[in-house]
Short mmCIF file of C-alpha atoms in Angstrom, two decimals:
data_model
loop_
_atom_site.label_atom_id
_atom_site.label_comp_id
_atom_site.label_asym_id
_atom_site.label_seq_id
_atom_site.Cartn_x
_atom_site.Cartn_y
_atom_site.Cartn_z
CA MET A 317 -69.99 -88.54 -2.75
CA TYR A 318 -72.05 -85.52 -3.71
CA ILE A 319 -71.60 -82.39 -1.60
CA ALA A 320 -74.49 -79.96 -1.98
CA PRO A 321 -73.34 -76.40 -2.72
CA ASN A 322 -73.65 -74.78 0.69
CA SER A 323 -70.58 -72.56 1.08
CA THR A 324 -70.70 -68.81 1.65
CA ILE A 325 -68.17 -66.44 0.06
CA LYS A 326 -67.92 -62.77 0.96
CA LEU A 327 -65.85 -60.30 -1.04
CA LEU A 328 -64.61 -57.40 1.07
CA THR A 329 -63.40 -53.93 0.24
CA GLY A 330 -61.24 -51.49 2.17
CA VAL A 331 -59.54 -54.06 4.40
CA PRO A 332 -56.36 -52.32 5.64
CA ILE A 333 -53.96 -55.29 5.71
CA ASP A 334 -51.50 -56.64 3.16
CA LYS A 335 -49.78 -59.88 2.20
CA ASN A 336 -46.42 -58.66 3.51
CA GLN A 337 -47.88 -58.98 7.03
CA SER A 338 -46.43 -55.56 7.87
CA ASP A 339 -49.96 -54.39 8.66
CA THR A 340 -52.40 -56.76 10.31
CA LEU A 341 -55.36 -56.65 12.66
CA TRP A 342 -55.72 -58.33 16.04
CA PHE A 343 -59.04 -59.18 17.66
CA ALA A 344 -60.01 -60.07 21.21
CA SER A 345 -62.38 -62.82 20.04
CA VAL A 346 -63.53 -64.75 16.99
CA GLY A 347 -66.87 -62.96 17.20
CA GLU A 348 -65.17 -59.56 17.08
CA GLN A 349 -63.08 -60.69 14.09
CA THR A 350 -66.13 -61.97 12.20
CA ALA A 351 -68.13 -58.83 12.93
CA TYR A 352 -65.33 -56.56 11.70
CA PHE A 353 -64.88 -58.39 8.40
CA ASN A 354 -68.65 -58.73 7.86
CA GLY A 355 -68.79 -54.94 8.07
CA LYS A 356 -66.38 -54.72 5.10
CA ALA A 357 -68.43 -57.07 2.88
CA LYS A 358 -69.37 -55.69 -0.52
CA ARG A 359 -70.91 -58.85 -2.01
CA THR A 360 -72.07 -62.12 -0.46
CA PHE A 361 -72.51 -65.32 -2.46
CA SER A 362 -74.53 -68.13 -0.89
CA LEU A 363 -74.93 -71.77 -1.92
CA GLN A 364 -71.50 -71.94 -3.57
CA THR A 365 -69.53 -75.12 -4.18
CA TYR A 366 -67.13 -76.35 -1.50
CA GLN A 367 -64.08 -74.07 -1.36
CA ARG A 368 -60.79 -75.92 -1.11
CA THR A 369 -58.28 -73.86 0.82
CA GLU A 370 -55.36 -75.12 -1.29
CA ARG A 371 -56.98 -74.40 -4.67
CA GLY A 372 -56.56 -70.64 -4.49
CA TYR A 373 -59.35 -69.55 -6.83
CA CYS A 374 -63.09 -69.57 -7.27
CA ARG A 375 -65.52 -68.51 -9.98
CA LEU A 376 -68.48 -66.38 -9.03
CA GLU A 377 -71.59 -65.27 -10.85
CA VAL A 378 -70.93 -61.53 -10.85
CA ASN A 379 -69.93 -58.87 -13.34
CA PRO A 380 -66.16 -58.54 -12.77
CA TYR A 381 -66.36 -54.74 -12.95
CA ASP A 382 -68.56 -54.77 -9.83
CA ILE A 383 -65.83 -56.36 -7.69
CA TYR A 384 -62.52 -54.95 -8.96
CA ASP A 385 -62.23 -52.86 -5.77
CA CYS A 386 -62.36 -55.94 -3.49
CA ASN A 387 -59.04 -56.69 -1.81
CA TYR A 388 -59.95 -59.38 0.71
CA MET A 389 -62.40 -62.26 1.11
CA MET A 390 -63.80 -64.66 3.64
CA PHE A 391 -65.44 -68.01 3.05
CA GLN A 392 -67.14 -70.68 5.08
CA ASN A 393 -67.87 -74.27 4.10
CA THR A 394 -71.08 -74.49 6.10
CA SER A 395 -71.63 -78.20 5.41
CA TYR A 396 -68.49 -78.92 7.44
CA GLY A 397 -68.53 -76.36 10.24
CA SER A 398 -68.69 -72.71 11.13
CA LYS A 399 -65.01 -71.72 10.67
CA TRP A 400 -64.37 -68.69 8.45
CA PHE A 401 -61.27 -68.69 6.25
CA TYR A 402 -59.74 -65.32 5.34
CA ALA A 403 -57.76 -64.57 2.20
CA PHE A 404 -56.12 -61.80 0.19
CA VAL A 405 -57.64 -61.22 -3.25
CA ASP A 406 -54.66 -61.41 -5.62
CA LYS A 407 -56.44 -61.04 -8.95
CA ILE A 408 -59.89 -60.76 -10.46
CA THR A 409 -60.14 -62.13 -13.98
CA TYR A 410 -62.90 -61.32 -16.44
CA ILE A 411 -64.43 -64.55 -17.77
CA ASN A 412 -67.56 -62.96 -19.24
CA ASN A 413 -70.10 -60.26 -18.33
CA SER A 414 -71.57 -62.37 -15.56
CA VAL A 415 -68.65 -64.50 -14.32
CA ALA A 416 -65.42 -63.49 -12.58
CA GLU A 417 -62.57 -65.66 -11.40
CA VAL A 418 -61.12 -64.60 -8.05
CA VAL A 419 -57.57 -65.72 -7.32
CA TYR A 420 -56.68 -65.63 -3.63
CA THR A 421 -54.03 -66.46 -1.04
CA LEU A 422 -55.04 -67.54 2.46
CA ASP A 423 -54.13 -65.09 5.21
CA PRO A 424 -52.11 -67.19 7.70
CA LEU A 425 -52.59 -64.70 10.54
CA GLN A 426 -56.37 -64.45 10.45
#
């Protein structure tokens, strides 16, 4: 079955939490959480392929040097609901001048 590319990926910068879970953020509501992270967005990519939470990487049409300062991401598979997934950016790999591979780990607390 064909799934039309309809996912949204946002790369964030300056998010003050880490994978050790020694520093995390708590929010009173989902709306407050979404608004906070949207405010940290550096780049937004629309109409992306379905993002599998267990895969742990995605390729984006962007010059890798433009996103090396991103430390967190959020994505939403809009064809299947409105839930945002949050993840730590582990590595950004240069593929070519217009493609970067982003390796990530889901944030279990967010």
